[in-house]
PDB file of C-alpha atoms in Angstrom:
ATOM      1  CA  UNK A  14       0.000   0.000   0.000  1.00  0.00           C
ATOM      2  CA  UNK A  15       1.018   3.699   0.055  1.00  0.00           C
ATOM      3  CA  UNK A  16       4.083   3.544   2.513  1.00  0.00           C
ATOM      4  CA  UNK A  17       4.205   7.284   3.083  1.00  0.00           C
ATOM      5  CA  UNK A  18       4.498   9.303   6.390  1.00  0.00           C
ATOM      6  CA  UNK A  19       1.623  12.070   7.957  1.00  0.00           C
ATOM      7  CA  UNK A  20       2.206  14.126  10.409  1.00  0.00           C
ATOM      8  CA  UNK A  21      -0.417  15.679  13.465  1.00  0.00           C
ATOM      9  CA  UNK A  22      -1.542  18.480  11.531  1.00  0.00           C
ATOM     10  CA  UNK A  23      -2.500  16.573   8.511  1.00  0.00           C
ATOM     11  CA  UNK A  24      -4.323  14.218  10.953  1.00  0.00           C
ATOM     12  CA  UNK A  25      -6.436  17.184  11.707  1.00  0.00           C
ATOM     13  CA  UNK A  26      -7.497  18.181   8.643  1.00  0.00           C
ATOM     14  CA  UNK A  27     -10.926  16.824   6.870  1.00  0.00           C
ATOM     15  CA  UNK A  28     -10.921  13.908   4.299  1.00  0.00           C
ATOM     16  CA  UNK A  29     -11.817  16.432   1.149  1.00  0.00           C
ATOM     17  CA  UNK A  30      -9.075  19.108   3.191  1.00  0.00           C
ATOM     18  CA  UNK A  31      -6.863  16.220   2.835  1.00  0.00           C
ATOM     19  CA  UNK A  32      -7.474  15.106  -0.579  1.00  0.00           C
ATOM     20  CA  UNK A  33      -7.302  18.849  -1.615  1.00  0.00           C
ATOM     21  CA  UNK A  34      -3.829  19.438  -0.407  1.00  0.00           C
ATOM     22  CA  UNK A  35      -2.637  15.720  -1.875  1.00  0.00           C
ATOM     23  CA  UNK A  36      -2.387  17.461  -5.201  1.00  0.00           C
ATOM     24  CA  UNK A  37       0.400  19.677  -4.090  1.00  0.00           C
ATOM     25  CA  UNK A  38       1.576  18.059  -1.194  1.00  0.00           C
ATOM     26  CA  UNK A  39       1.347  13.900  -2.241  1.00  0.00           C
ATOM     27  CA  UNK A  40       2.713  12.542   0.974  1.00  0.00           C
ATOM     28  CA  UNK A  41      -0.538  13.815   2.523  1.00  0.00           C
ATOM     29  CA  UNK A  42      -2.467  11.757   0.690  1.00  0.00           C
ATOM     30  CA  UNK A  43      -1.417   8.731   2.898  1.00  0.00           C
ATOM     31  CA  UNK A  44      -4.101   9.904   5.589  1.00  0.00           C
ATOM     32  CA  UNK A  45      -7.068   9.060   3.684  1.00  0.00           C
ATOM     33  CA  UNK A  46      -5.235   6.091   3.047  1.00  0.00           C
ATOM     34  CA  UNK A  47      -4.708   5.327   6.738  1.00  0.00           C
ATOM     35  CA  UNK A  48      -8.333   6.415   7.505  1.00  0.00           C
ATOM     36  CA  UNK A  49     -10.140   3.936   5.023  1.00  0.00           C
ATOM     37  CA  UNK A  50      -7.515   0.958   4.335  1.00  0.00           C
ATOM     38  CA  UNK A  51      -8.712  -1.495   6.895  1.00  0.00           C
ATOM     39  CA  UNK A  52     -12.694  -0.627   5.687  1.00  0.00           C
ATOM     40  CA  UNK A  53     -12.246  -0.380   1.907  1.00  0.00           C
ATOM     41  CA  UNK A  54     -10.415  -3.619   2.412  1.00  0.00           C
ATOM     42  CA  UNK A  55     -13.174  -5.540   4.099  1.00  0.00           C
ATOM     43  CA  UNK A  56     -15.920  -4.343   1.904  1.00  0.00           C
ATOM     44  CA  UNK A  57     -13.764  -5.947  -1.539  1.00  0.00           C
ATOM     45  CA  UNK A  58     -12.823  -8.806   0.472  1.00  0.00           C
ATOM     46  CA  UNK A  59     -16.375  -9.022   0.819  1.00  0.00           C
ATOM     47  CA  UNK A  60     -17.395  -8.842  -2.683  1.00  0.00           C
ATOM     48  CA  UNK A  61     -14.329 -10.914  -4.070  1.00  0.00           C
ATOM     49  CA  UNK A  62     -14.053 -13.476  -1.311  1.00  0.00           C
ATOM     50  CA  UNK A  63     -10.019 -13.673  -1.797  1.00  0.00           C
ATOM     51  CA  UNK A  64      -8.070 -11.400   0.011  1.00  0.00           C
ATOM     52  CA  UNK A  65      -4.912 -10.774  -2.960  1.00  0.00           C
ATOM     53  CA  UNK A  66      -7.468  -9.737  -4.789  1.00  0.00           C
ATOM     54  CA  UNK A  67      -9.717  -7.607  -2.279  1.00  0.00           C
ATOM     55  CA  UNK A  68      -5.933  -5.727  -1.672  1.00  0.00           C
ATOM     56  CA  UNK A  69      -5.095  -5.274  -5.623  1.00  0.00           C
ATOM     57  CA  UNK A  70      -9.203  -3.420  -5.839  1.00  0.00           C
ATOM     58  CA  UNK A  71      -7.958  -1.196  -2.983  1.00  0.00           C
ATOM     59  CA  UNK A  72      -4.744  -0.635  -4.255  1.00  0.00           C
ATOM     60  CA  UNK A  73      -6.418   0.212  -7.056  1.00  0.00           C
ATOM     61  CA  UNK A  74      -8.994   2.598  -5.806  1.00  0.00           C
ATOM     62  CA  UNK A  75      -6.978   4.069  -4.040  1.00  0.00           C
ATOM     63  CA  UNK A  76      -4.766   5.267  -6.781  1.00  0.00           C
ATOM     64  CA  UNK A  77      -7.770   5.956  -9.314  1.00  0.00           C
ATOM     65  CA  UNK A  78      -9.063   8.210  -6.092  1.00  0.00           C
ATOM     66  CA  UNK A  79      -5.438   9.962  -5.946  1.00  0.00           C
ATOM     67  CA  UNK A  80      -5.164  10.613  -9.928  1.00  0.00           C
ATOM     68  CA  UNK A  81      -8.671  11.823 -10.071  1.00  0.00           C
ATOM     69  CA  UNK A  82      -8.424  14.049  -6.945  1.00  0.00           C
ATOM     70  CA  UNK A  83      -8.685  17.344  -9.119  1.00  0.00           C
ATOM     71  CA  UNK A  84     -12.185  15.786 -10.652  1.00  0.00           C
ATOM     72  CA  UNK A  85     -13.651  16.079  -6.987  1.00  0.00           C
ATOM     73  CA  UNK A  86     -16.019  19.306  -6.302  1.00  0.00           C
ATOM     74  CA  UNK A  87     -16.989  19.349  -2.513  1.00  0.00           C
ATOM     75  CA  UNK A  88     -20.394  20.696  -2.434  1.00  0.00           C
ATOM     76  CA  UNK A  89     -22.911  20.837   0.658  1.00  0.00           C
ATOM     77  CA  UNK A  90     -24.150  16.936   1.043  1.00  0.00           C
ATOM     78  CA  UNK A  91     -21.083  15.741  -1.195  1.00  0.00           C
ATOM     79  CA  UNK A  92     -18.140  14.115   0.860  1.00  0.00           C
ATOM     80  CA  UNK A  93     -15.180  12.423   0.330  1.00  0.00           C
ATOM     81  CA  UNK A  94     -16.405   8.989   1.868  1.00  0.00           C
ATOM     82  CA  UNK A  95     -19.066   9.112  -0.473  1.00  0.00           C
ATOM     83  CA  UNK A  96     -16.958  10.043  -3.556  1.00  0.00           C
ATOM     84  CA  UNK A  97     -14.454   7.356  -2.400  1.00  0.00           C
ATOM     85  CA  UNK A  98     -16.327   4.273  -1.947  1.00  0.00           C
ATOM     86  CA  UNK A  99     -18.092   4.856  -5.533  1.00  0.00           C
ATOM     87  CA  UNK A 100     -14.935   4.658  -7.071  1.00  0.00           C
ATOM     88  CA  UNK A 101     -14.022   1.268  -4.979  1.00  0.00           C
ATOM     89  CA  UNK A 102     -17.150  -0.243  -5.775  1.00  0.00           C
ATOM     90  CA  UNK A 103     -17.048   0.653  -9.768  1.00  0.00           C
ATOM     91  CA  UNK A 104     -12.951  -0.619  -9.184  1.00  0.00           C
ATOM     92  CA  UNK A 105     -14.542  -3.918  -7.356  1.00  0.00           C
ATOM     93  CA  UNK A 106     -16.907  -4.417 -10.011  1.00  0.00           C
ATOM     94  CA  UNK A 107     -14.580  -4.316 -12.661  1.00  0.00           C
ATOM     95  CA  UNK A 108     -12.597  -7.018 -11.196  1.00  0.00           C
ATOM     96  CA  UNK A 109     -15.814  -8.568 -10.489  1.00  0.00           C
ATOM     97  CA  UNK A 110     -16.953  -9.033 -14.271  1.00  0.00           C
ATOM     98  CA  UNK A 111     -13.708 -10.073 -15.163  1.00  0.00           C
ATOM     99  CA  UNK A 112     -14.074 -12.612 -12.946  1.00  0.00           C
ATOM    100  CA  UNK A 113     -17.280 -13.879 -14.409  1.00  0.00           C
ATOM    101  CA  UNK A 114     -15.833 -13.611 -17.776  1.00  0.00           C
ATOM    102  CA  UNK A 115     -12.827 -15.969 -17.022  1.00  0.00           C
ATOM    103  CA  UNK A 116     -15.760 -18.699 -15.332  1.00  0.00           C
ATOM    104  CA  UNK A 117     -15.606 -18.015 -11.802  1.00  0.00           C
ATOM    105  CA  UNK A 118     -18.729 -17.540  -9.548  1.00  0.00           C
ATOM    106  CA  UNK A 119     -19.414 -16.256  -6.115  1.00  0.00           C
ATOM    107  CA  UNK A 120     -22.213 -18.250  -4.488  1.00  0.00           C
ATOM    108  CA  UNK A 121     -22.791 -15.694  -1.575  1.00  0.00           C
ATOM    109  CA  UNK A 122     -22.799 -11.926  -3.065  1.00  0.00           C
ATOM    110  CA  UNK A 123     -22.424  -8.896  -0.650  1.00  0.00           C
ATOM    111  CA  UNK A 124     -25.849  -7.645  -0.426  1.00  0.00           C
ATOM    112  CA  UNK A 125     -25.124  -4.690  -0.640  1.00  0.00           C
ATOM    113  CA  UNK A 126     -22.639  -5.262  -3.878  1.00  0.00           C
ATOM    114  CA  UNK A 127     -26.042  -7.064  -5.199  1.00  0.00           C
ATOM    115  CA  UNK A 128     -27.716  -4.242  -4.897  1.00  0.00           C
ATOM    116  CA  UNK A 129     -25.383  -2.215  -6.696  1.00  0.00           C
ATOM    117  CA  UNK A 130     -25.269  -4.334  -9.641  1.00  0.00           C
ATOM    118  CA  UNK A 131     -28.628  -4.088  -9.594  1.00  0.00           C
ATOM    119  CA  UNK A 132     -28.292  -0.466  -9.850  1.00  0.00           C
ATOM    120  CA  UNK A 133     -25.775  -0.497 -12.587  1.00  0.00           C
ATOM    121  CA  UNK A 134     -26.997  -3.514 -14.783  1.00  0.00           C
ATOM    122  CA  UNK A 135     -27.393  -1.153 -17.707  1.00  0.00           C
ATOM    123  CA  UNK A 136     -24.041   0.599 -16.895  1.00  0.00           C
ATOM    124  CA  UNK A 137     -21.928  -2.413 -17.427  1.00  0.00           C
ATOM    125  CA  UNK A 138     -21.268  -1.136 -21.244  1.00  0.00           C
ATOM    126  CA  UNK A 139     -20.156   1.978 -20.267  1.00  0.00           C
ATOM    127  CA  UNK A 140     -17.831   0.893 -17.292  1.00  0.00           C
ATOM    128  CA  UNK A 141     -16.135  -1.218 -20.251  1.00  0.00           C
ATOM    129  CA  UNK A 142     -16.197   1.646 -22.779  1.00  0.00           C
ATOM    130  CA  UNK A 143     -14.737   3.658 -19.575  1.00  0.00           C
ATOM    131  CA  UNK A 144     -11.866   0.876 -19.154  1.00  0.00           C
ATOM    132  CA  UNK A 145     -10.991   0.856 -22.806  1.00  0.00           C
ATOM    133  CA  UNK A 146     -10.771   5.101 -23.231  1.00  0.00           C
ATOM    134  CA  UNK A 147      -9.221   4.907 -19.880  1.00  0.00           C
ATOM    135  CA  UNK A 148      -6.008   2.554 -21.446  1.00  0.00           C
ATOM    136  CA  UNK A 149      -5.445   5.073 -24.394  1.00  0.00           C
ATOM    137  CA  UNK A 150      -5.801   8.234 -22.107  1.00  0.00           C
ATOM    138  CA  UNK A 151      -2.934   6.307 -20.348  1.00  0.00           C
ATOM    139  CA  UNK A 152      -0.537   6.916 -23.331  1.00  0.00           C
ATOM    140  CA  UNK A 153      -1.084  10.940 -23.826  1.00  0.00           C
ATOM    141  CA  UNK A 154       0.298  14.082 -22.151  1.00  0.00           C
ATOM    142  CA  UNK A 155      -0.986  14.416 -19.161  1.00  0.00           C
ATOM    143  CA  UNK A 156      -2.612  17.962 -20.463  1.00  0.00           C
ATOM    144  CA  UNK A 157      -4.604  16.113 -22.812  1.00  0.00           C
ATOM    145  CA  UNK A 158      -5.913  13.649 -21.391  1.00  0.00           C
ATOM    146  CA  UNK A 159      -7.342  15.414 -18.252  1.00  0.00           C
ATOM    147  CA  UNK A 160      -8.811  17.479 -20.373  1.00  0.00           C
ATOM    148  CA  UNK A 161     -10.280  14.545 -22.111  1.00  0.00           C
ATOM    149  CA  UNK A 162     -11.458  13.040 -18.428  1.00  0.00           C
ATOM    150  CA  UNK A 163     -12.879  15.932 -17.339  1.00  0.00           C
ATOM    151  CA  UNK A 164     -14.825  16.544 -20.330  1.00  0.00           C
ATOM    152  CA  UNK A 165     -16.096  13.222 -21.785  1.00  0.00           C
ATOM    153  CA  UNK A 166     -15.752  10.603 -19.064  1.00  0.00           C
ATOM    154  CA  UNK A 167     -16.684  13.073 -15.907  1.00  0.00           C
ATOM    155  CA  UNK A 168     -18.846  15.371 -18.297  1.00  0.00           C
ATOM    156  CA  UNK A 169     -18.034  18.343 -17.335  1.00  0.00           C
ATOM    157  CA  UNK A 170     -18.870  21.254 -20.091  1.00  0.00           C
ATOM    158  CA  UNK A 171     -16.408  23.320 -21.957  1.00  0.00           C
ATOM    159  CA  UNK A 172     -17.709  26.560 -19.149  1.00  0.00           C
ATOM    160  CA  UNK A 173     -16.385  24.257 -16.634  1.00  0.00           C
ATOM    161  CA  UNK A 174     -13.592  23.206 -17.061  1.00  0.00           C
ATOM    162  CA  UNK A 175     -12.670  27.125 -18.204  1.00  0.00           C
ATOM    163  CA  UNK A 176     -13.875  27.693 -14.935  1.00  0.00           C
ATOM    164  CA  UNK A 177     -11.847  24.960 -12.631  1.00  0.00           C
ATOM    165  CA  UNK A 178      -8.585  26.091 -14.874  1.00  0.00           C
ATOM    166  CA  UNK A 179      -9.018  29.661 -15.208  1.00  0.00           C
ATOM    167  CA  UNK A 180      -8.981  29.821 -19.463  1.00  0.00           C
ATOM    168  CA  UNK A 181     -11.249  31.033 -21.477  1.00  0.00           C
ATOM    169  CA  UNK A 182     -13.429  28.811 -22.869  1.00  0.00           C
ATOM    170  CA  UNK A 183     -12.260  29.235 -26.424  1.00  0.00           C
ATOM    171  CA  UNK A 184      -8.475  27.989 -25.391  1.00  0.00           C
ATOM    172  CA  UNK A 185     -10.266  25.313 -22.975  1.00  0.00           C
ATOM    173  CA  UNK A 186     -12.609  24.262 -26.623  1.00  0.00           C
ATOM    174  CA  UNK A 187      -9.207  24.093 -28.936  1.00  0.00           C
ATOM    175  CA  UNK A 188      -6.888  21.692 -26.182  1.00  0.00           C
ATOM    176  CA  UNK A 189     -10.290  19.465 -26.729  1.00  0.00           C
ATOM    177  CA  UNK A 190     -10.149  19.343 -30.394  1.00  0.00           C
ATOM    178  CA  UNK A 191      -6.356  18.975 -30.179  1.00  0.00           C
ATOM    179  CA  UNK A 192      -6.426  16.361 -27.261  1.00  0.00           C
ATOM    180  CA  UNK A 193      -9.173  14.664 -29.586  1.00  0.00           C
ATOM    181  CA  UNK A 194      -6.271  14.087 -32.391  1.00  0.00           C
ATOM    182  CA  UNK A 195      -3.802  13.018 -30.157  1.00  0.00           C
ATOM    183  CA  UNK A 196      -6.198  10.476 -28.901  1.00  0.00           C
ATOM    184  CA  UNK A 197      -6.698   9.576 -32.240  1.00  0.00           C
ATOM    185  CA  UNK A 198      -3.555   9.095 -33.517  1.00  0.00           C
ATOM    186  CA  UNK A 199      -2.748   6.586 -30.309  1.00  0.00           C
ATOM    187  CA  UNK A 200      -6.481   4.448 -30.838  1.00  0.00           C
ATOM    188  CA  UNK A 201      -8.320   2.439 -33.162  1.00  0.00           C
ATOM    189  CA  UNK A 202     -11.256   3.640 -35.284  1.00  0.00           C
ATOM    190  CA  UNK A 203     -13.055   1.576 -32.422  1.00  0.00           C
ATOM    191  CA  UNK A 204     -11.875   3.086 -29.217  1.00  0.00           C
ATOM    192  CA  UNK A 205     -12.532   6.555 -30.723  1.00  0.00           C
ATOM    193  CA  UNK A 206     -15.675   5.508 -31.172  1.00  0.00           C
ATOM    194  CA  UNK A 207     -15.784   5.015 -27.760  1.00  0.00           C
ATOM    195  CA  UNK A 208     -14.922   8.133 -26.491  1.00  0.00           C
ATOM    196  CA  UNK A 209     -17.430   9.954 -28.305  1.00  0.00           C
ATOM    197  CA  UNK A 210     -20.212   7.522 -27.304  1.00  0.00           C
ATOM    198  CA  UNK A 211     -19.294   8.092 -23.847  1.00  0.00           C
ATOM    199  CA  UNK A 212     -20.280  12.072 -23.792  1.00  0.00           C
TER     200      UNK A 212
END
């Protein structure tokens, strides 16, 4: 897991306060980890029934939740924990339907993780299409393929993402269209498909 070291006044601050400063200050980010691990742990061991893989899910999460920090708004009602636990149960479901796929079946679900597939039986196209855009934003500049996140997989419009960066939305409109050939020139016809499906 993250093997980095916190210190009393980071221990004080809020989970978003905490994932906030984790942008510029990474080490910090190892209090959310502390504050969660043992919980986000039991929940995929939970789901998965096999511990490697309940700690690769976390792992996971946890790193999807670090790399995605700047995509989190606080807003009145909206919290970290909430924010957090999506991402490890979309990250658990993943592994989940690859599971499925390679034969294996859990006789005793999670209720709660039944539930949720439930929930997100229509979704399971998109969490692939997700997966796929997500391997070929992998290979860009960084600069283009947050802008590419933000815009097509979180959905945020061309106003804000001018407003969360501080452009204009002309310049925020033309690293689209030029992020959009870069993600071209690195993907299939298919997976660019993809990407515009998912907006």
């Amino acid at each position: 897991m993250f093997g980095l070291s916190t210190t009393d006044d980071a221990e004080s601050l809020s989970d978003e306060e905490v994932l906030t400063r984790s942008q510029g200050e990474p080490w910090i980010f190892a209090v959310l980890v502390e504050r969660y691990q043992d919980a986000f742990l039991r929940k995929a061991n939970s789901i998965l029934h096999h511990q490697l893989d309940a700690e690769e899910v976390v792992q996971d999460a946890f790193t999807k939740i670090y790399l995605n920090a700047h995509t989190f708004a606080p807003q009145e009602g909206a919290k970290f924990s909430s924010w957090g636990y999506r991402i490890l149960m979309n990250t658990s479901f993943t592994r989940y339907q690859k599971k499925m796929k390679d034969g294996q079946r859990y006789m005793n679900i999670d209720p709660e993780f039944e539930q949720f597939i439930a929930d997100n039986g229509q979704g399971i196209e998109r969490l692939e299409r997700s997966d796929a855009i997500e391997r070929v934003l992998a290979r860009l500049p960084g600069h283009f393929a947050a802008v590419l996140r933000l815009h097509y997989l979180e959905r945020w419009s061309h106003q804000d993402i001018a407003t969360k960066t501080g452009e204009k939305v002309g310049t925020v409109k033309a690293r689209i269209h030029r992020a959009k050939a870069a993600f071209r020139s690195e993907s299939n016809d298919g997976e660019t498909e993809l990407l515009l499906q998912d907006r």
